[in-house]
Coordinates of C-alpha atoms and ligand atoms in Angstrom, one line a residue:
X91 CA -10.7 47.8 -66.2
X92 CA -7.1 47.5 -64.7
X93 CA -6.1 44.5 -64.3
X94 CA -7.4 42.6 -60.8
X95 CA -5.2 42.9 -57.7
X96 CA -5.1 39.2 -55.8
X97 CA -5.4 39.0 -52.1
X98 CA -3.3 36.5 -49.4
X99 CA -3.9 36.0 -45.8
X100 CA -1.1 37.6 -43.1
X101 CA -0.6 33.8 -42.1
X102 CA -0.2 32.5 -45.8
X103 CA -3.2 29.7 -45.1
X104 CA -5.7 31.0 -48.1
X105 CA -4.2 29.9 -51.2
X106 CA -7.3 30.3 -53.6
X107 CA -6.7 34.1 -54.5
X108 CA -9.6 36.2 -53.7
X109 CA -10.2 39.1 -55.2
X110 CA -11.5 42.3 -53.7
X111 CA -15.0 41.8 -53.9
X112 CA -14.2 38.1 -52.4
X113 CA -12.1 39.7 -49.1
X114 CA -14.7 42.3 -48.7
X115 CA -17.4 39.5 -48.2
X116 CA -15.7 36.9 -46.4
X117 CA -13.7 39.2 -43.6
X118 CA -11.7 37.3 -42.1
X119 CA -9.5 34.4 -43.9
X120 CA -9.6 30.5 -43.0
X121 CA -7.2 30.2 -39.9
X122 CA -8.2 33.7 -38.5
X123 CA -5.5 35.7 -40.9
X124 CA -6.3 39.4 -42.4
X125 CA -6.4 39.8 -46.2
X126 CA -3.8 41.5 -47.7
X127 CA -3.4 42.9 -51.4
X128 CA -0.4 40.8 -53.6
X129 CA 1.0 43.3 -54.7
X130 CA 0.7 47.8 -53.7
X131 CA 0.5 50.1 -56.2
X132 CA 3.4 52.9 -56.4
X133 CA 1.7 56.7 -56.7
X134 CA 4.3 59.1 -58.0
X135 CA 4.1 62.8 -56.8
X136 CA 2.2 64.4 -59.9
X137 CA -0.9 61.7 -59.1
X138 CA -1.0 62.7 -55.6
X139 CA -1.2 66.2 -55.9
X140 CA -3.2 65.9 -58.7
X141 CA -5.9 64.8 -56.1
X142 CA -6.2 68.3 -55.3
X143 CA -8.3 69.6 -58.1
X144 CA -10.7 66.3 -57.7
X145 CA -13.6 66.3 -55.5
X146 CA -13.5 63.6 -52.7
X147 CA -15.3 61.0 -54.2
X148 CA -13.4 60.8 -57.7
X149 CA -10.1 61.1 -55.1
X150 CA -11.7 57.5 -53.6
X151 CA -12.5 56.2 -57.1
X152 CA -9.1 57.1 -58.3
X153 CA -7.0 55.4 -55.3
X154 CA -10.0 52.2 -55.4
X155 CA -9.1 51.6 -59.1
X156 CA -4.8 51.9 -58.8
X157 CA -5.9 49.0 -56.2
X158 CA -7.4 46.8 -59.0
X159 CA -10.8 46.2 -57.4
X160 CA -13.0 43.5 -59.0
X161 CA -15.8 46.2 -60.0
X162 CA -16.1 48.4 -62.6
X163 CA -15.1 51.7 -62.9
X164 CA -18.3 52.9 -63.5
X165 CA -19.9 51.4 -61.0
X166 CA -16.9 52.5 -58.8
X167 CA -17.6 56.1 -59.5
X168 CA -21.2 55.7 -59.1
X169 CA -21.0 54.1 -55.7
X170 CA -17.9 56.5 -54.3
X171 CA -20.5 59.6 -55.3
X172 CA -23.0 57.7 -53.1
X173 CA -20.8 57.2 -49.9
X174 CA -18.8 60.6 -49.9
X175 CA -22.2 62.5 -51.1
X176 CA -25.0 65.0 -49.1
X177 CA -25.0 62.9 -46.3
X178 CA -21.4 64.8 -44.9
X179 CA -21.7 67.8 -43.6
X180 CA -18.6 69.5 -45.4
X181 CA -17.9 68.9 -49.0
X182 CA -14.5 68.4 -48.6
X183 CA -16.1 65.0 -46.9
X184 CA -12.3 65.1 -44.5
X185 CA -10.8 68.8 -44.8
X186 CA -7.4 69.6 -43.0
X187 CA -7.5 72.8 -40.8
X188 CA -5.3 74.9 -39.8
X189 CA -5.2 75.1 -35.8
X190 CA -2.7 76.8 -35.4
X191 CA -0.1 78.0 -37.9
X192 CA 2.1 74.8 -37.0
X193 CA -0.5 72.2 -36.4
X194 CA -2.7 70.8 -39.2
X195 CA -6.0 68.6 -38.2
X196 CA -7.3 66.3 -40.6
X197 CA -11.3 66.2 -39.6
X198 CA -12.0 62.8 -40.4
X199 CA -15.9 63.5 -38.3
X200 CA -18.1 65.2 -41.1
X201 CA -20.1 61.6 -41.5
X202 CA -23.9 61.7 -40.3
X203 CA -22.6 59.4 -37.2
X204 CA -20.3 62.1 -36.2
X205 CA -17.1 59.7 -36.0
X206 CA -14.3 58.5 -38.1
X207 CA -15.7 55.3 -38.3
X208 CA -18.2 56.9 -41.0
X209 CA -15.0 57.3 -43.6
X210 CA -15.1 53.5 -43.9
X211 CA -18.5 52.2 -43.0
X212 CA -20.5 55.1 -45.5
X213 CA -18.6 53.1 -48.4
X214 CA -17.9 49.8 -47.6
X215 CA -21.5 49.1 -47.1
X216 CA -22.0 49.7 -50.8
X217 CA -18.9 47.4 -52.0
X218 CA -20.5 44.9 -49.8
X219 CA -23.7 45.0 -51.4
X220 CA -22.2 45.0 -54.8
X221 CA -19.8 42.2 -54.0
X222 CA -22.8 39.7 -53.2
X223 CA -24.8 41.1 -56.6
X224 CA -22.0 39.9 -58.5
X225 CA -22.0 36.5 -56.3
X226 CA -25.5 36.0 -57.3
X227 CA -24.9 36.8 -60.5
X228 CA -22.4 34.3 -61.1
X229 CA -24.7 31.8 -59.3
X230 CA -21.6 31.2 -56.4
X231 CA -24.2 32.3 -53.9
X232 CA -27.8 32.7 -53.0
X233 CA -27.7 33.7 -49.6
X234 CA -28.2 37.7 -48.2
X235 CA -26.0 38.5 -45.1
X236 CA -26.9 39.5 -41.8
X237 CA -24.2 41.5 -40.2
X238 CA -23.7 41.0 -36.3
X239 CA -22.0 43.7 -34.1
X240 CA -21.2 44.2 -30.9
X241 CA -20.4 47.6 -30.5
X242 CA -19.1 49.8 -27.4
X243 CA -20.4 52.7 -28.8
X244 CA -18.7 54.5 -31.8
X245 CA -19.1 51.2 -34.5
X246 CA -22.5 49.9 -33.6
X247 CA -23.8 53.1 -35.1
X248 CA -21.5 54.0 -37.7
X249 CA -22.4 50.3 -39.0
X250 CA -26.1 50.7 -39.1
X251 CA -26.4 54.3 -40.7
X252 CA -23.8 52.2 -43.2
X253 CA -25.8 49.2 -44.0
X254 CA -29.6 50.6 -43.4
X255 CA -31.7 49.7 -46.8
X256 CA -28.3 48.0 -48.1
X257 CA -29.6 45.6 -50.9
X258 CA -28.5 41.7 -49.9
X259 CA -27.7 43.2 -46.0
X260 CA -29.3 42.9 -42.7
X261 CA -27.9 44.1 -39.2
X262 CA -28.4 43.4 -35.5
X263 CA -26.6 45.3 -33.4
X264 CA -25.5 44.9 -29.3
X265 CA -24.3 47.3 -27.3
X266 CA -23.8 47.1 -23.5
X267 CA -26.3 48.2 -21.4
X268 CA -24.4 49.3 -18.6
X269 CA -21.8 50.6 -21.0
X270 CA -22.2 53.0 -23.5
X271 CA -23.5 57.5 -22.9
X272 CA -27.2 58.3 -23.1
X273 CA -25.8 60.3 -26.8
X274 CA -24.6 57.1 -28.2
X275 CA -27.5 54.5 -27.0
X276 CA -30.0 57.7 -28.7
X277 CA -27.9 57.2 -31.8
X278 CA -28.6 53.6 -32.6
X279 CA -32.4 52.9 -30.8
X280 CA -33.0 56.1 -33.1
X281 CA -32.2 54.4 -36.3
X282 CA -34.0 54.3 -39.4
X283 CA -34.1 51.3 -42.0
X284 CA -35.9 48.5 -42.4
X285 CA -33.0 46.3 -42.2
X286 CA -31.7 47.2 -39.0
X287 CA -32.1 45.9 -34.8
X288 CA -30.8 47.4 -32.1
X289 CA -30.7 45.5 -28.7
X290 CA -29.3 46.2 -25.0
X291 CA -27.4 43.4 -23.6
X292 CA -27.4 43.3 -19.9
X293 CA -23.8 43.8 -18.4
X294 CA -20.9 45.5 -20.0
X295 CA -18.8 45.3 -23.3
X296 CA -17.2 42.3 -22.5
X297 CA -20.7 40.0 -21.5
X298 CA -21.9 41.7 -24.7
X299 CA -19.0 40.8 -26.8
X300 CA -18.6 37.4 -25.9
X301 CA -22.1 36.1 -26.0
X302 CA -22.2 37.6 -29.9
X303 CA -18.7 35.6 -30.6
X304 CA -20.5 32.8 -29.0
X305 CA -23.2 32.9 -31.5
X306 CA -21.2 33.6 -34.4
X307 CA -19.2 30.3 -33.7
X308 CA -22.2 28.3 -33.1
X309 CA -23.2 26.0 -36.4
X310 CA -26.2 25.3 -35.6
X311 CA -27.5 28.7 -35.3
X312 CA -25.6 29.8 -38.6
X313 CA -27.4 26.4 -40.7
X314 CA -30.8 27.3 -38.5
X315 CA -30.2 31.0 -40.5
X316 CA -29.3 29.4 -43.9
X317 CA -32.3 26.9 -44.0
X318 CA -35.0 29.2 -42.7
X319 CA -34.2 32.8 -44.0
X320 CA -31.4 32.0 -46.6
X321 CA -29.0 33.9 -44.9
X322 CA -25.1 33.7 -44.1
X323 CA -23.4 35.3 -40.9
X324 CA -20.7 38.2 -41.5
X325 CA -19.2 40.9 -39.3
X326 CA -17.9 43.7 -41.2
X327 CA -15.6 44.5 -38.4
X328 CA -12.5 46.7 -38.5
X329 CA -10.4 43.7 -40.0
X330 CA -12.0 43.6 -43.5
X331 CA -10.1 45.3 -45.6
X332 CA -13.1 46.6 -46.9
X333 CA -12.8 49.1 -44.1
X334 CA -9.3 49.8 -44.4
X335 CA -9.0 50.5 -48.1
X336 CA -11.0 53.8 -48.0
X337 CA -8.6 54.8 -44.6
X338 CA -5.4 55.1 -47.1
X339 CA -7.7 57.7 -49.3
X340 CA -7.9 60.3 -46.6
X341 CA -4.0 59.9 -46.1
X342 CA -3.4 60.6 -50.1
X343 CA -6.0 63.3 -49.9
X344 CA -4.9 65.1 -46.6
X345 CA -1.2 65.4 -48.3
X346 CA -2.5 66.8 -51.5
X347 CA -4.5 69.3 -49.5
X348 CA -1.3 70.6 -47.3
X349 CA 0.7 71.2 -50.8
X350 CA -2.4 72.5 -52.4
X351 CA -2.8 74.9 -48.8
X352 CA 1.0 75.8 -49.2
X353 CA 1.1 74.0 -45.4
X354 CA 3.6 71.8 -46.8
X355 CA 6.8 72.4 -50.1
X356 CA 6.1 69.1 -52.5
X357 CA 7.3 66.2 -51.8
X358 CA 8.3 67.6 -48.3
X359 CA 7.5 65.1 -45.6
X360 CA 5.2 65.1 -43.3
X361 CA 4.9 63.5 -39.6
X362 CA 1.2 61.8 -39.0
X363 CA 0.0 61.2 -35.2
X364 CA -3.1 59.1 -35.1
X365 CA -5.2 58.2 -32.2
X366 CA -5.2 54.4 -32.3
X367 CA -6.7 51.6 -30.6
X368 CA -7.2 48.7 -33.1
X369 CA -4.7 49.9 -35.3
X370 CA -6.6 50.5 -38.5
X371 CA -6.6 54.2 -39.0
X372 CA -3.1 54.4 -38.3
X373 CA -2.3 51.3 -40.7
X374 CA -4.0 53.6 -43.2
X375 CA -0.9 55.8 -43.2
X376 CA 1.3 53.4 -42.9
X377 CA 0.3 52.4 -46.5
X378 CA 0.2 55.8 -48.2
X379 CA 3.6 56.0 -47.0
X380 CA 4.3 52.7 -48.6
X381 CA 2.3 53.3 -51.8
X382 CA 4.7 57.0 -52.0
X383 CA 3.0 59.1 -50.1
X384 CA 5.9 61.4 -48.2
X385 CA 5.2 60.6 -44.8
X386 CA 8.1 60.5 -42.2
X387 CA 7.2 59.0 -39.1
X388 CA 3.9 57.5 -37.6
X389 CA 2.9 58.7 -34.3
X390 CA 1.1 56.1 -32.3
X391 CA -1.1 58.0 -29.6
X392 CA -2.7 55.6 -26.8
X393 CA -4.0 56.6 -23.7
X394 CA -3.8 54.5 -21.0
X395 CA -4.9 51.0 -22.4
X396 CA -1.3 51.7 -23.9
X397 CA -0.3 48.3 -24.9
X398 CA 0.5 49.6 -28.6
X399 CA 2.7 52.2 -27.8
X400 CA 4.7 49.9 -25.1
X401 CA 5.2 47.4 -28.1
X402 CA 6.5 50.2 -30.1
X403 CA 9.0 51.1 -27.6
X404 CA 9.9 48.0 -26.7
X405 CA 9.0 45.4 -29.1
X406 CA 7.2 43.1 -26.5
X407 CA 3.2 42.8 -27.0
X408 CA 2.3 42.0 -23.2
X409 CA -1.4 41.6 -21.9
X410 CA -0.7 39.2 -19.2
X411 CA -0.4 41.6 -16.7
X412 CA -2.6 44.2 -18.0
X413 CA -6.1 45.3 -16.7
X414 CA -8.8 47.2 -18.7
X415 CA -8.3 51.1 -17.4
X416 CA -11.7 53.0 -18.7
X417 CA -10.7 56.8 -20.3
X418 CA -12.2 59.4 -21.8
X419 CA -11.3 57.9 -25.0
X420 CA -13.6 54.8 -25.1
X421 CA -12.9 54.0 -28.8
X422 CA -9.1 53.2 -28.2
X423 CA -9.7 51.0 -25.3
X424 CA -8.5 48.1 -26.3
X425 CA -5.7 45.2 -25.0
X426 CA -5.3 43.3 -28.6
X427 CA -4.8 45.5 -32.0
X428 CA -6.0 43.2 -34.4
X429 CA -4.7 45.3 -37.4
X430 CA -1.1 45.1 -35.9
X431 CA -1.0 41.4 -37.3
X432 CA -1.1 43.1 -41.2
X433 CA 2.3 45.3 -40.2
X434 CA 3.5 42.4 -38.9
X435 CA 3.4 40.1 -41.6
X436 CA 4.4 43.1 -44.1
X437 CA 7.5 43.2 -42.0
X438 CA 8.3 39.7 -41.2
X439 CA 6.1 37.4 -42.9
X440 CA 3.7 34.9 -42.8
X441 CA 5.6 32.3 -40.3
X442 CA 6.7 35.1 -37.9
X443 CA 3.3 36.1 -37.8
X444 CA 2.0 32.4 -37.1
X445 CA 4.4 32.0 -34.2
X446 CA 3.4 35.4 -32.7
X447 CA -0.1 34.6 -32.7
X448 CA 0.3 31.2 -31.6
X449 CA 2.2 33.1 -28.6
X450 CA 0.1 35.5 -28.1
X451 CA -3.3 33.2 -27.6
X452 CA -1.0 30.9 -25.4
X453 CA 1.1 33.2 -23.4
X454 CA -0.7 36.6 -23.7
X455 CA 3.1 37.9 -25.0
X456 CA 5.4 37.7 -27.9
X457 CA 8.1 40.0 -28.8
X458 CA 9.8 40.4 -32.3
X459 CA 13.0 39.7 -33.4
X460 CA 15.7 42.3 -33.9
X461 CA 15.3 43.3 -37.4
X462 CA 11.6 43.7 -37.6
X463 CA 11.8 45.7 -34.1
X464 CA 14.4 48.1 -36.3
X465 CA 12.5 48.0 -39.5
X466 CA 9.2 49.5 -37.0
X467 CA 11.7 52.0 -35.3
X468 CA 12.4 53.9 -38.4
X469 CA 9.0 54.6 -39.0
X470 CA 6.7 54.3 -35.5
X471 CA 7.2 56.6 -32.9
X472 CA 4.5 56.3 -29.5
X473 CA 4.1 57.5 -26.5
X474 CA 0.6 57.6 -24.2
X475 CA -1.3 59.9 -22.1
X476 CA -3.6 59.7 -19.0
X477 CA -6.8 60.4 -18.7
X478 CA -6.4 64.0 -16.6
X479 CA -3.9 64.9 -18.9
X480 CA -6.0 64.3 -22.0
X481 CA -8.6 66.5 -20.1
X482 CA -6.3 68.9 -19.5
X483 CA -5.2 69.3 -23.0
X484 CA -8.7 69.6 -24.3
X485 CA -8.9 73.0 -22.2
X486 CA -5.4 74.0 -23.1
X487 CA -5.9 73.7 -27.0
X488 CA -9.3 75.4 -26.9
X489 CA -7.9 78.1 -24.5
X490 CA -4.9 78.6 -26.6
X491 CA -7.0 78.6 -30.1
X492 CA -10.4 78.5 -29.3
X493 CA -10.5 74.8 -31.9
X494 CA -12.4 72.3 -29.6
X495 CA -10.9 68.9 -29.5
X496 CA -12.9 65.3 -28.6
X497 CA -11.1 63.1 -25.8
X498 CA -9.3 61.2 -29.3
X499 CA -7.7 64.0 -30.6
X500 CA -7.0 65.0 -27.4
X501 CA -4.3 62.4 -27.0
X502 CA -3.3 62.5 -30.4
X503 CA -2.9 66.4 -29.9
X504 CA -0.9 66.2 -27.2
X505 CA 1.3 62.9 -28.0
X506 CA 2.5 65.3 -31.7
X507 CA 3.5 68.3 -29.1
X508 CA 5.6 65.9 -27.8
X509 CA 7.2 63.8 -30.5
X510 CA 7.2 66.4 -33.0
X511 CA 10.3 67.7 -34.5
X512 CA 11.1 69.8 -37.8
X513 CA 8.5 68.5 -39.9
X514 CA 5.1 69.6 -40.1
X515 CA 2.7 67.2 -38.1
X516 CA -1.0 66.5 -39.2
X517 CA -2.5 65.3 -36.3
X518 CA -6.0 63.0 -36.7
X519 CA -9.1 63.8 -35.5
X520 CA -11.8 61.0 -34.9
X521 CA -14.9 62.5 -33.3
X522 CA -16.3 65.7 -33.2
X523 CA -16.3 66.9 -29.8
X524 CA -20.1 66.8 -29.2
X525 CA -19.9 63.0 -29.5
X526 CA -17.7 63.1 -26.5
X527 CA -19.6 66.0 -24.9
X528 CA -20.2 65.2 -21.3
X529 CA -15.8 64.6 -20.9
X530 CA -15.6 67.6 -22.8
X531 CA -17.6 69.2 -20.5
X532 CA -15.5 68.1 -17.6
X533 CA -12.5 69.4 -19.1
X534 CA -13.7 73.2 -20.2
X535 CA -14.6 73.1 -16.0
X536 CA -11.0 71.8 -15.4
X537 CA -12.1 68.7 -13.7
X538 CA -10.6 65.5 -13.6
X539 CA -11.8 62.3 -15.3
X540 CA -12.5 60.7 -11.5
X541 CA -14.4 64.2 -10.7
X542 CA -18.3 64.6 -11.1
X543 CA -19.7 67.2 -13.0
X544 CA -21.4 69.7 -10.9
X545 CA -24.8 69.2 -9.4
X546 CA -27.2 71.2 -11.9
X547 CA -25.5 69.0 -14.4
X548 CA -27.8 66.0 -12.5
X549 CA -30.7 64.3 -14.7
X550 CA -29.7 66.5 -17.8
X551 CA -29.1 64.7 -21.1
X552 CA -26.8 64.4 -23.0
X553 CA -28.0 66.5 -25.5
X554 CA -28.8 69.3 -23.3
X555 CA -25.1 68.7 -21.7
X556 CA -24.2 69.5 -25.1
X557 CA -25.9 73.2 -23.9
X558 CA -23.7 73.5 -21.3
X559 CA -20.6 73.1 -23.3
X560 CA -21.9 75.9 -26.3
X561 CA -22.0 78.3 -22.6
X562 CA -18.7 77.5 -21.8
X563 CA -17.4 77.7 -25.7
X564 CA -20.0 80.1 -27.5
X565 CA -19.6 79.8 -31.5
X566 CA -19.2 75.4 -30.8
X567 CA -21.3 74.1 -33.2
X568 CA -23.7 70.9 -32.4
X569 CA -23.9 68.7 -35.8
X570 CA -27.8 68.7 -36.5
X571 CA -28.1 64.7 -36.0
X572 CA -26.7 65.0 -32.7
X573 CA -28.7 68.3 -31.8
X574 CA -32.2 66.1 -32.5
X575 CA -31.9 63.0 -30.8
X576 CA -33.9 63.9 -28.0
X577 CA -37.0 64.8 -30.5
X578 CA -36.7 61.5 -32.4
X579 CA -38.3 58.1 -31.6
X580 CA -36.7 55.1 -30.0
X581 CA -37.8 52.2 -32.2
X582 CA -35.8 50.0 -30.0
X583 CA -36.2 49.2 -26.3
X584 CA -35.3 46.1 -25.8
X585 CA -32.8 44.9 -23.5
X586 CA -31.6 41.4 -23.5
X587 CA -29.7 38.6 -20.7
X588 CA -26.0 37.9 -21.9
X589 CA -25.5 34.6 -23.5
X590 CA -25.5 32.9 -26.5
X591 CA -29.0 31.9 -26.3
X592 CA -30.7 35.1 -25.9
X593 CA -28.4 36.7 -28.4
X594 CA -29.3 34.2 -30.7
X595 CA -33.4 34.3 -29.8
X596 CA -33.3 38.5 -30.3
X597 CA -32.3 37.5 -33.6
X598 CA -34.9 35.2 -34.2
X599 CA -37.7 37.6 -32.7
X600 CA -36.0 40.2 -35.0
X601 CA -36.1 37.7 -38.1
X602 CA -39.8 36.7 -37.6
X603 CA -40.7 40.5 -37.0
Ligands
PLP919 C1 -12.4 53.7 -33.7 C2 -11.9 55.0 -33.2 C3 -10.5 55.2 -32.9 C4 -9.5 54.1 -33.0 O1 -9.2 53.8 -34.4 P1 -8.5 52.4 -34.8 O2 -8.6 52.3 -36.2 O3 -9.2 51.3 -34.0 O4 -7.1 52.5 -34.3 C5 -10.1 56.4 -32.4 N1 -11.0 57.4 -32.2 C6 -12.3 57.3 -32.5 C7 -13.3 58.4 -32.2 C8 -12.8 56.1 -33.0 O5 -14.1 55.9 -33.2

């Protein structure tokens, strides 16, 4: 085995050293920082493009192990052949396409949930798993985990079709009643494993995702689930750098692929233009580029939650004055980037990131000094785009080149039309479209987002809106897992008050089951 990679925290409060399988359990360091490697490994050219030849999951077992992960290669290789396996519906796991002759796609969608989310949570499921097994083994633990999420659509079900019939896992998922498509609730009451809940939480994202905070910070609940069932709390959420190491693989990959494709002269740069809302994917990039990969610029796409891409203009992270603003793109809705804080502190440093944070809590502001708003200028570009527009570009692009993009992309697409220069740009795609079907059906009708669809649309689906698109766009194919959700059992129906208490008794009803 290489030799282990340590881990510190973005506010330099965890000075025990973790290792990988350590951060991967834990989440989220003492004092609220993110875990961070010590030290990046360097990739020269020949190792990237090497990449090429590889199938996808010796690609992931080949980036895992130049990260010095706590588990052996073997077992590396046998788990990375489990998460990028049968279950993807191309066996390239997240191929780059050609659009059109100037704009490559990196299709990061081929999961079983449909989504990008899938890239992290069909692997990191399986590192979690084996982190506790070698916690038990060296008799540091006893305790199984029971994951908690509260999801607004895309996560919740990426997360369970991770962890179902995970050895040491459990999880109980929330979503909002009131706030996610009759598509994405069918995705997760639809779910099999024996591990796994699924409740409705009366109200929207926010009631739903504060009364699941409330429960996670209550101590009596948490020793309640270690005294009774032997079980510890964890969140998996997009901060565990569990998720985020196998979103620099798809980066190393997608470059070795253009060369490989003759898209791109080696060691040419490219630009990347990513779709972001908690800043993860996008961070991804930002360390291939660090680890060698030849990336130019990162192109921040927001839509109109555009908070990021004000900061990257500006330098000023401001969310006094700013009001939720529901889009077509629900998975970038979002007012604090929690990922942000890891470029931060690889820019500035522990205490810089201490102050901001301290600032932003207190004053819902901070901007950055000087140099670390220049060191950020020479590699983020942003710009955002409104919700009509991202419609608009959805019919454009397919009318253009018949490639059908989801409301993500959409923004992504048309933020790289803008920003792009003389580099090639690979622009990121998160969902297939038929995730996002009923917006995407808007858009081939050249509605606006305000607009409702037209009456026959009423009391359909939205699987059978999925129909309506393929007449609009013959040759659109529906992934199979999204085609049968209508024929599939709901195994669960139950919707539950918002608070802390009945969050916390659905898990005790689920527990006792
Ligand atoms: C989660 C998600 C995003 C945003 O990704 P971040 O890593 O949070 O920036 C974009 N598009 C889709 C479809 C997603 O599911």
């Amino acid at each position: 085995m290489k030799s282990t990679v340590r881990y510190q925290d973005t506010r330099g409060l965890d000075l025990t050293g973790p290792r990988f399988s350590d951060v991967v359990v834990k989440g989220i360091a003492p004092g609220g920082g993110l875990f961070v490697p010590e030290t990046l490994p360097e990739l020269n050219l020949n190792e990237i493009l090497a990449l090429a030849d590889a199938p996808y999951w010796r690609r992931a077992a080949a980036i895992f192990s130049r990260f010095g992960v706590d588990v052996g290669s073997e077992r590396v290789d046998a788990l990375m052949r489990r998460a990028y396996g049968a279950q993807w519906d191309n066996e390239r796991i997240a191929p780059v396409i050609e659009a059109r002759p100037d704009m490559h796609v990196l299709e990061l969608w081929h999961g079983p949930t449909s989504a990008f989310k899938d890239m992290a949570l069909q692997c990191m499921p399986l590192f979690f798993s084996e982190s506790v097994e070698m916690l038990h083994a060296r008799r540091l633990a006893e305790d199984d985990y029971l994951i908690l999420v509260a999801t607004s659509g895309d996560t919740g079900k990426a997360a369970l079709e991770g962890f179902a019939d995970r050895a040491h896992t459990n999880i109980v998922v929330f979503y909002p009643a009131d706030g996610v498509s009759d598509l994405q609730r069918k995705q997760m009451v639809t779910q099999r494993g024996d591990n796994v809940g699924v409740f409705g939480v009366r109200g929207n994202f926010d009631d739903c995702q504060n009364a699941v905070k409330a429960a996670f910070s209550d101590e009596s609940f948490a020793d309640e689930l270690h005294e009774r069932w032997s079980l510890r709390l964890s969140s998996a959420n997009s901060i565990n750098w569990g998720r985020l190491l196998p979103q620099i693989v798809y980066y190393v990959s997608a470059y070795a692929d253009m060369v490989a494709g003759g898209g791109v002269k080696a060691g040419d740069s490219i630009d990347v233009c990513v779709p972001t809302g908690n800043f993860g994917n996008i961070l991804g990039a930002y360390y291939a580029r660090r680890m060698g990969v030849p990336i130019g610029r990162l192109l921040c796409a927001s839509n109109e939650n555009n908070v990021l891409s004000d900061f990257i203009a500006t330098g000023v992270y401001d969310i006094s004055g700013r009001d939720f603003v529901t889009t077509p793109s629900p998975s970038m809705d979002i007012l604090i980037s929690s990922n942000l804080e890891r470029l931060l502190f690889h820019l500035a440093g522990p205490e810089a990131v201490r102050e901001w944070m301290l600032q932003l809590a207190e004053e819902k502001r901070f901007q950055v000094d000087r140099e670390t708003f220049a060191q950020m200028r020479e590699v983020f570009v942003g710009d955002f785009v409104d919700n009509d527009t991202s419609l608009a570009t959805i019919r454009r692009v397919f009318e253009d080149t018949g490639y059908l993009l989801d409301p993500h992309t959409a923004v992504a697409w048309e933020v790289a039309e803008r920003l792009r220069d003389d580099s090639p740009v690979l622009v990121v795609s998160t969902a297939h479209w038929a995730k996002f079907g009923t917006d995407v059906l808007s858009a081939l009708l050249a509605l606006g987002y305000a607009e409702a669809l037209p009456a026959d649309c009423d009391g359909l689906s939205g699987v059978e809106l999925l129909g309506r698109v393929q007449e609009l766009a013959p040759g659109a194919c529906v992934p199979h897992a999204l085609a049968e959700l209508d024929t599939l059992d709901e195994r669960f129906g139950v919707v539950v008050d918002a608070g802390r208490e009945s969050i916390e008794g659905a898990v005790r009803d689920w527990l006792a089951r």
